[in-house]
Amino acid sequence: MFESMQPAPADAILGLIAEHRNDPRPQKVDLGVGVFRTAAGETPVLDVVKTAEQRLVDTQDSKAYIGTAGDPSFNAEMQQLTFADSVDESRLMTIQAPGGSGSLRVAASLILRAREDATVWVSEPTWANHIPLLGGAGLTLKPYPYYDTDKHVIRIDAMLEGLRQAPAGDIVLLHACCHNPSGLDPSEDDWRAIADVIVERELVPFVDMAYQGFATSLNDDAFAVRHLAGLVPEMIVANSCSKNFGLYRDRVGTLSILAADTASRDTVYSQVNNVVRTIYSVPPDHGAVVVSLILNDPELKAAWRIELAEMRGRLREMRVLLNDALKERAPDHDFSHLVRAVGMFCFLGISPEQVMHLKKDFGVYMVDSSRINIAGITAGNVNYLADSIAAVL
Ligand code: LMR
């Protein structure tokens, strides 16, 4: 059966983990996969997560199944964190999902069940795995303009025009904040204009919210979701706790659906749970209980907000540090978009050949598109990094 198979291509992002690990050069720099790193270049378990995990070990008395929707208390807290009071909760449902990707995958099956011929419009560019993940599930995808690769700005007018061409009933995939890969988000006025087109064209927003708290604050980063929720009859939101709780490998996320009314919400809830049963049966528990313990305890929640603000602050500082170092070494080049972008990523704005050159000659790893993970920059490697980049320009 397998003898005629060919190996699958390496993953554009995850493939870099092994490449970097196997590079023996001590000065190598990893700006690839999106994980937070401290000033020492480490990705530690958050202190607040350690505290909650200890509490969990001490108190958990069963590991029996809890069902396809996961932990109700986790779901309620995540729903509140995402939507606050922007919409009547009788129209809203939230289930636990295995990370943001698991949530996107369940949403894809739900969309196919509801509207098999719908197209999902995705930003050009979008997260490298959106297309294989959603397309692989059977959805038809088309791009809408988003990023100007020369000027390093959002093409808001072209985006609005692109969305105006989408037929009523189509789905629009949006990044709630910290757009991956560009790091450039629409302004609040831009979001208002995007929401108006969505309402006018009767499109369904499908929001990927993988970085809440990494751009400005937990509340500000939820602006798009909450603004849309107040306007549209139906919406899909996929959340991830990978980054803001540092629970990457534990696979923690939620899928929320806003329906037109309670009866429709209840129908969708039964369909979503049925989808889950046919894919992975029940979600993993550990990380979700940890998040639930944190969000349900005012002291732990306050400690989490502080750790989150520290991560956000470090990303901002590293953007400035690299931009300054590049200004000195390559004064003819403008890298100011590094500091205009937010969150974990942005494009460096160099060619795939220059990316390859950086990897081969300097041990500097990034995605071929020149997307860099800002968290890979430290005060200790920034000079080497800027020297290397200047050398390939
Ligand atoms: C990334 O974009 O690097 C992260 O979201 C990790 C991943 O799964 O691709």
PDB file of N, CA and C and ligand atoms in Angstrom, residues 13 33-34 127 180 211 243 345 371, ligand 1:
ATOM      1  N   ILE A  13       7.166  26.021   8.375  1.00  0.00           N
ATOM      2  CA  ILE A  13       7.505  26.637   9.663  1.00  0.00           C
ATOM      3  C   ILE A  13       8.124  25.607  10.612  1.00  0.00           C
ATOM      4  N   VAL A  33       9.946  29.255  14.053  1.00  0.00           N
ATOM      5  CA  VAL A  33       8.608  28.951  14.597  1.00  0.00           C
ATOM      6  C   VAL A  33       8.197  29.946  15.690  1.00  0.00           C
ATOM      7  N   GLY A  34       6.911  30.264  15.742  1.00  0.00           N
ATOM      8  CA  GLY A  34       6.397  31.274  16.666  1.00  0.00           C
ATOM      9  C   GLY A  34       6.247  30.778  18.093  1.00  0.00           C
ATOM     10  N   TRP A 127      -1.250  33.064   7.571  1.00  0.00           N
ATOM     11  CA  TRP A 127      -0.436  32.051   8.252  1.00  0.00           C
ATOM     12  C   TRP A 127      -0.222  30.883   7.289  1.00  0.00           C
ATOM     13  N   ASN A 180      -0.492  37.283  11.459  1.00  0.00           N
ATOM     14  CA  ASN A 180       0.595  36.340  11.184  1.00  0.00           C
ATOM     15  C   ASN A 180       0.546  36.003   9.702  1.00  0.00           C
ATOM     16  N   TYR A 211      -3.366  35.388  19.353  1.00  0.00           N
ATOM     17  CA  TYR A 211      -2.360  36.204  20.056  1.00  0.00           C
ATOM     18  C   TYR A 211      -2.988  37.248  20.972  1.00  0.00           C
ATOM     19  N   LYS A 243       0.111  30.817  22.817  1.00  0.00           N
ATOM     20  CA  LYS A 243       1.073  31.905  23.007  1.00  0.00           C
ATOM     21  C   LYS A 243       0.820  32.633  24.328  1.00  0.00           C
ATOM     22  N   PHE A 345       5.467  38.573  15.075  1.00  0.00           N
ATOM     23  CA  PHE A 345       6.076  38.468  13.742  1.00  0.00           C
ATOM     24  C   PHE A 345       6.121  39.776  12.984  1.00  0.00           C
ATOM     25  N   ARG A 371       9.540  36.046   7.021  1.00  0.00           N
ATOM     26  CA  ARG A 371       8.858  36.292   8.298  1.00  0.00           C
ATOM     27  C   ARG A 371       9.812  35.966   9.424  1.00  0.00           C
TER      28      ARG A 371
HETATM   29  C1  LMR B   1       3.805  30.022  13.792  1.00  0.00           C
HETATM   30  O1  LMR B   1       3.148  30.630  12.964  1.00  0.00           O
HETATM   31  O2  LMR B   1       5.044  29.948  13.771  1.00  0.00           O
HETATM   32  C2  LMR B   1       3.105  29.341  14.929  1.00  0.00           C
HETATM   33  O3  LMR B   1       1.754  29.605  14.883  1.00  0.00           O
HETATM   34  C3  LMR B   1       3.418  27.897  15.031  1.00  0.00           C
HETATM   35  C4  LMR B   1       2.820  27.083  13.934  1.00  0.00           C
HETATM   36  O4  LMR B   1       2.147  26.097  14.237  1.00  0.00           O
HETATM   37  O5  LMR B   1       3.015  27.386  12.749  1.00  0.00           O
END
